[in-house]
């Protein structure tokens, strides 16, 4: 195998991650449309949307907002960089959490009731899925004896075989991360809720573009982590990730949005118990 | 000779300056002495750093002196107990006096082994630097704060002369406490800090502050009794120093000393005294929470931890600390009183230190020392900020802090920095929490509690951060008027937070790692633990600094390019008040919307405090009970029960 310099990996990852993410978002819109009996937008619609957002005039409520849009993206980029460098998975998790916290703070710093409520719900979303993420990292540690992401590839056998329940729990957590029904309490890609657009309601133009770009990175991260559950064969990994992602889209279309309290209760019971029992199973 | 000067300068120096300041009546002269005393303390700390490690025994007369000091402090507590008519304190102090005297009479001596009386090693050095660099800055802040405080203090408040005397003496006593190797000196300084905190908490003299001061004295006297019992056990088993105790590995006195440490560090179930302490003027809270008092407890645990490696005591201690961490972070969520949030956050961080000391790994030990340092600076800064904000807006409720970014940009930015440093990279708290979680991988329950506690702490910090930075668009900001002492202290601590934050990796690699390696040198540590400890040197922390740094600059550029015309009102379902109603002199004043009968109502949404599902008064007794059972288990595990 060719020894690729680190900086090249980082640049490639930062450039290609959103492209892949946007492509996946395009597939999602197409699939969702077909589920709903529509033709749906072109596959590359997310790219056009993003370009249009960046060409619009910047309108804001205050200056602090802008800061957090940028930091939201910055920490998501840190997440991607750490992941592709195979760094410590807890650090990856932290970086990911900070990205979300920046979005929350961006929603809170304006005097808009809608975005404040959205922010608070986003916090509750974090409370709901963060334990599962950490249990996943613990599971990976028990599996391979280190926290380093790159050691997943040294294992020699797919992680899915030892951590199947954690994979299921992660798919559910990923649905919260990607604001899919029934968990899309803080914001939604469909404008049909009482919060209007929730946490991002006061963002527009290029700053909303930054947030959409970050979302593309996030789709890539979730997709990539799912693929890492089968490391021995590239196609099997891709298939696994596509299956997970497809499940998310399917459930998104099958269910309606439920309340925040229900979400926390649900996440702290069924997926958490799944992840915990997986841990007990492999605990040495 | 040199050593004698350093020890005297660290311990007696601040006390003497305090006496001089306390004796001078004119305010200007007193302030001058307080400033001199503060600078002197800082210089003494730096001298200690330059002088390096040493052990020091003044001479045979010290035993008599320390015994006299210990008796004097216990008698002082007795006197206070009689004056405030508190029977429990009286009984505890009397019992303590009896145990101390009994120890002196029937003590078996040390069998000719002479241990040093004072030791300045790496751990004491860290504490000395925290005390004598952060402490004086808070004292300087107090000069400006107390001038303001005098205007609206209740008539019962004690004089400022006594206030500054005790503040400075507190620093000296704390320095003595962390330097002392002899148990008698340790106990004396321990009691002095208890007394100092009692007087400072009760400073305002109102019913509430007196009651809270009394509670602080009661709980800390209980801790003092535990300490005395511990040293009684040591003296009757052939040693009277911490090094001797560690060498002899006497687990039972260590458990008593840990109990004393838990009371002083306000761990659940002893947390109520620290929560009550917030009635004192803010510099007192800042001092109690950052440089002094609560740090004494965590110091003692860290001092003893390497000696009881592998015992059950250690496991229970880790559980107790981790439980406090999670419980206090949880309780902080439902608070809207800023000082109470800070108090619970202090308790939880101290819990994390205790947990790390008990996790039994070099990595956790390094994390504990790191938390101690970062917490001292950040929490000191945050308390000073809350004090400043409270004097300006007349409230310490977080919900009232919306819009202060415009009213007091300097303080708000400094406060934001302090909060961010408790939460976000590249600041050290995050690094140490991460180290703590990794180190606790072999203790699943502890790890779970630490993870849950960290999630809760993110929650309450995020709510507060969101509230204080809520601001409308303003073309320009003007700095608020502030006493030069307050501004300077805030500035110094903010710079400290920044420097320490960006230097966290260097601090860990170049100072803490060698220190911890030294402490664990002669102690058997498993190969896998060392490998986790060493693996941390290869982690990539630079993306945390480089990428957000670049985007921070981009964000500042693009926010400066925003013009007045690009500002809009929030979406309120089309019911906003017209532009001409809300704009005066280019500043956005309010976000009102029209309700029925064309009335204007401001748009407002509160933060979530989950009070409908969490009732603090009902939960606390249960938490206390669990913690009490854990402490019982601690004594049960060492076969004392």
mmCIF file with all atom_site columns, N, CA and C in Angstrom, chain B residues 45 51 150 152 181 226 287 299 312 378 397 399 403 413 419 477 503 536 568 574 635:
data_model
loop_
_atom_site.group_PDB
_atom_site.id
_atom_site.type_symbol
_atom_site.label_atom_id
_atom_site.label_alt_id
_atom_site.label_comp_id
_atom_site.label_asym_id
_atom_site.label_entity_id
_atom_site.label_seq_id
_atom_site.pdbx_PDB_ins_code
_atom_site.Cartn_x
_atom_site.Cartn_y
_atom_site.Cartn_z
_atom_site.occupancy
_atom_site.B_iso_or_equiv
_atom_site.pdbx_formal_charge
_atom_site.auth_seq_id
_atom_site.auth_comp_id
_atom_site.auth_asym_id
_atom_site.auth_atom_id
_atom_site.pdbx_PDB_model_num
ATOM 1  N N  . UNK B 1 45  ? 5.272   32.819 46.320 1.00 0.00 ? 45  UNK B N  1
ATOM 2  C CA . UNK B 1 45  ? 4.946   31.634 45.524 1.00 0.00 ? 45  UNK B CA 1
ATOM 3  C C  . UNK B 1 45  ? 5.975   31.412 44.429 1.00 0.00 ? 45  UNK B C  1
ATOM 4  N N  . UNK B 1 51  ? 12.948  28.085 43.998 1.00 0.00 ? 51  UNK B N  1
ATOM 5  C CA . UNK B 1 51  ? 13.770  27.341 44.954 1.00 0.00 ? 51  UNK B CA 1
ATOM 6  C C  . UNK B 1 51  ? 13.711  25.835 44.732 1.00 0.00 ? 51  UNK B C  1
ATOM 7  N N  . UNK B 1 150 ? -19.865 47.954 50.587 1.00 0.00 ? 150 UNK B N  1
ATOM 8  C CA . UNK B 1 150 ? -20.120 48.749 51.789 1.00 0.00 ? 150 UNK B CA 1
ATOM 9  C C  . UNK B 1 150 ? -21.380 49.590 51.634 1.00 0.00 ? 150 UNK B C  1
ATOM 10 N N  . UNK B 1 152 ? -24.241 48.822 50.109 1.00 0.00 ? 152 UNK B N  1
ATOM 11 C CA . UNK B 1 152 ? -25.520 48.138 50.308 1.00 0.00 ? 152 UNK B CA 1
ATOM 12 C C  . UNK B 1 152 ? -25.420 46.952 51.253 1.00 0.00 ? 152 UNK B C  1
ATOM 13 N N  . UNK B 1 181 ? 3.995   18.337 56.671 1.00 0.00 ? 181 UNK B N  1
ATOM 14 C CA . UNK B 1 181 ? 4.107   16.889 56.620 1.00 0.00 ? 181 UNK B CA 1
ATOM 15 C C  . UNK B 1 181 ? 3.755   16.323 57.990 1.00 0.00 ? 181 UNK B C  1
ATOM 16 N N  . UNK B 1 226 ? -12.571 14.050 62.582 1.00 0.00 ? 226 UNK B N  1
ATOM 17 C CA . UNK B 1 226 ? -12.104 12.866 61.852 1.00 0.00 ? 226 UNK B CA 1
ATOM 18 C C  . UNK B 1 226 ? -10.593 12.932 61.650 1.00 0.00 ? 226 UNK B C  1
ATOM 19 N N  . UNK B 1 287 ? -12.814 32.795 46.707 1.00 0.00 ? 287 UNK B N  1
ATOM 20 C CA . UNK B 1 287 ? -11.645 32.255 47.402 1.00 0.00 ? 287 UNK B CA 1
ATOM 21 C C  . UNK B 1 287 ? -11.918 30.841 47.899 1.00 0.00 ? 287 UNK B C  1
ATOM 22 N N  . UNK B 1 299 ? -6.625  18.069 48.005 1.00 0.00 ? 299 UNK B N  1
ATOM 23 C CA . UNK B 1 299 ? -5.176  17.916 48.169 1.00 0.00 ? 299 UNK B CA 1
ATOM 24 C C  . UNK B 1 299 ? -4.865  16.719 49.057 1.00 0.00 ? 299 UNK B C  1
ATOM 25 N N  . UNK B 1 312 ? -9.468  -1.700 49.170 1.00 0.00 ? 312 UNK B N  1
ATOM 26 C CA . UNK B 1 312 ? -10.891 -1.468 48.904 1.00 0.00 ? 312 UNK B CA 1
ATOM 27 C C  . UNK B 1 312 ? -11.275 -0.024 49.160 1.00 0.00 ? 312 UNK B C  1
ATOM 28 N N  . UNK B 1 378 ? -10.438 28.889 36.566 1.00 0.00 ? 378 UNK B N  1
ATOM 29 C CA . UNK B 1 378 ? -11.708 29.189 35.898 1.00 0.00 ? 378 UNK B CA 1
ATOM 30 C C  . UNK B 1 378 ? -12.790 29.537 36.907 1.00 0.00 ? 378 UNK B C  1
ATOM 31 N N  . UNK B 1 397 ? -29.772 35.946 39.240 1.00 0.00 ? 397 UNK B N  1
ATOM 32 C CA . UNK B 1 397 ? -30.552 34.932 38.544 1.00 0.00 ? 397 UNK B CA 1
ATOM 33 C C  . UNK B 1 397 ? -30.121 34.880 37.087 1.00 0.00 ? 397 UNK B C  1
ATOM 34 N N  . UNK B 1 399 ? -31.664 33.947 34.506 1.00 0.00 ? 399 UNK B N  1
ATOM 35 C CA . UNK B 1 399 ? -32.676 34.416 33.565 1.00 0.00 ? 399 UNK B CA 1
ATOM 36 C C  . UNK B 1 399 ? -32.666 35.934 33.422 1.00 0.00 ? 399 UNK B C  1
ATOM 37 N N  . UNK B 1 403 ? -28.931 39.998 27.630 1.00 0.00 ? 403 UNK B N  1
ATOM 38 C CA . UNK B 1 403 ? -28.627 41.358 27.235 1.00 0.00 ? 403 UNK B CA 1
ATOM 39 C C  . UNK B 1 403 ? -27.475 42.013 27.975 1.00 0.00 ? 403 UNK B C  1
ATOM 40 N N  . UNK B 1 413 ? -17.709 39.110 28.289 1.00 0.00 ? 413 UNK B N  1
ATOM 41 C CA . UNK B 1 413 ? -16.753 38.353 27.483 1.00 0.00 ? 413 UNK B CA 1
ATOM 42 C C  . UNK B 1 413 ? -15.834 37.520 28.391 1.00 0.00 ? 413 UNK B C  1
ATOM 43 N N  . UNK B 1 419 ? -16.587 30.306 31.185 1.00 0.00 ? 419 UNK B N  1
ATOM 44 C CA . UNK B 1 419 ? -17.496 29.166 30.995 1.00 0.00 ? 419 UNK B CA 1
ATOM 45 C C  . UNK B 1 419 ? -16.994 28.249 29.903 1.00 0.00 ? 419 UNK B C  1
ATOM 46 N N  . UNK B 1 477 ? -19.997 48.877 20.796 1.00 0.00 ? 477 UNK B N  1
ATOM 47 C CA . UNK B 1 477 ? -20.101 48.602 22.224 1.00 0.00 ? 477 UNK B CA 1
ATOM 48 C C  . UNK B 1 477 ? -19.165 49.543 22.973 1.00 0.00 ? 477 UNK B C  1
ATOM 49 N N  . UNK B 1 503 ? -1.885  26.184 26.805 1.00 0.00 ? 503 UNK B N  1
ATOM 50 C CA . UNK B 1 503 ? -0.698  25.434 27.195 1.00 0.00 ? 503 UNK B CA 1
ATOM 51 C C  . UNK B 1 503 ? -1.032  24.091 27.812 1.00 0.00 ? 503 UNK B C  1
ATOM 52 N N  . UNK B 1 536 ? -1.172  8.454  25.511 1.00 0.00 ? 536 UNK B N  1
ATOM 53 C CA . UNK B 1 536 ? -1.722  9.790  25.346 1.00 0.00 ? 536 UNK B CA 1
ATOM 54 C C  . UNK B 1 536 ? -0.764  10.756 24.692 1.00 0.00 ? 536 UNK B C  1
ATOM 55 N N  . UNK B 1 568 ? -32.243 41.961 10.815 1.00 0.00 ? 568 UNK B N  1
ATOM 56 C CA . UNK B 1 568 ? -33.692 41.750 10.764 1.00 0.00 ? 568 UNK B CA 1
ATOM 57 C C  . UNK B 1 568 ? -34.217 41.394 12.149 1.00 0.00 ? 568 UNK B C  1
ATOM 58 N N  . UNK B 1 574 ? -45.269 36.753 11.898 1.00 0.00 ? 574 UNK B N  1
ATOM 59 C CA . UNK B 1 574 ? -45.826 37.904 11.232 1.00 0.00 ? 574 UNK B CA 1
ATOM 60 C C  . UNK B 1 574 ? -46.428 38.954 12.130 1.00 0.00 ? 574 UNK B C  1
ATOM 61 N N  . UNK B 1 635 ? -15.862 2.594  55.515 1.00 0.00 ? 635 UNK B N  1
ATOM 62 C CA . UNK B 1 635 ? -15.360 2.124  56.805 1.00 0.00 ? 635 UNK B CA 1
ATOM 63 C C  . UNK B 1 635 ? -15.620 0.635  56.992 1.00 0.00 ? 635 UNK B C  1
#
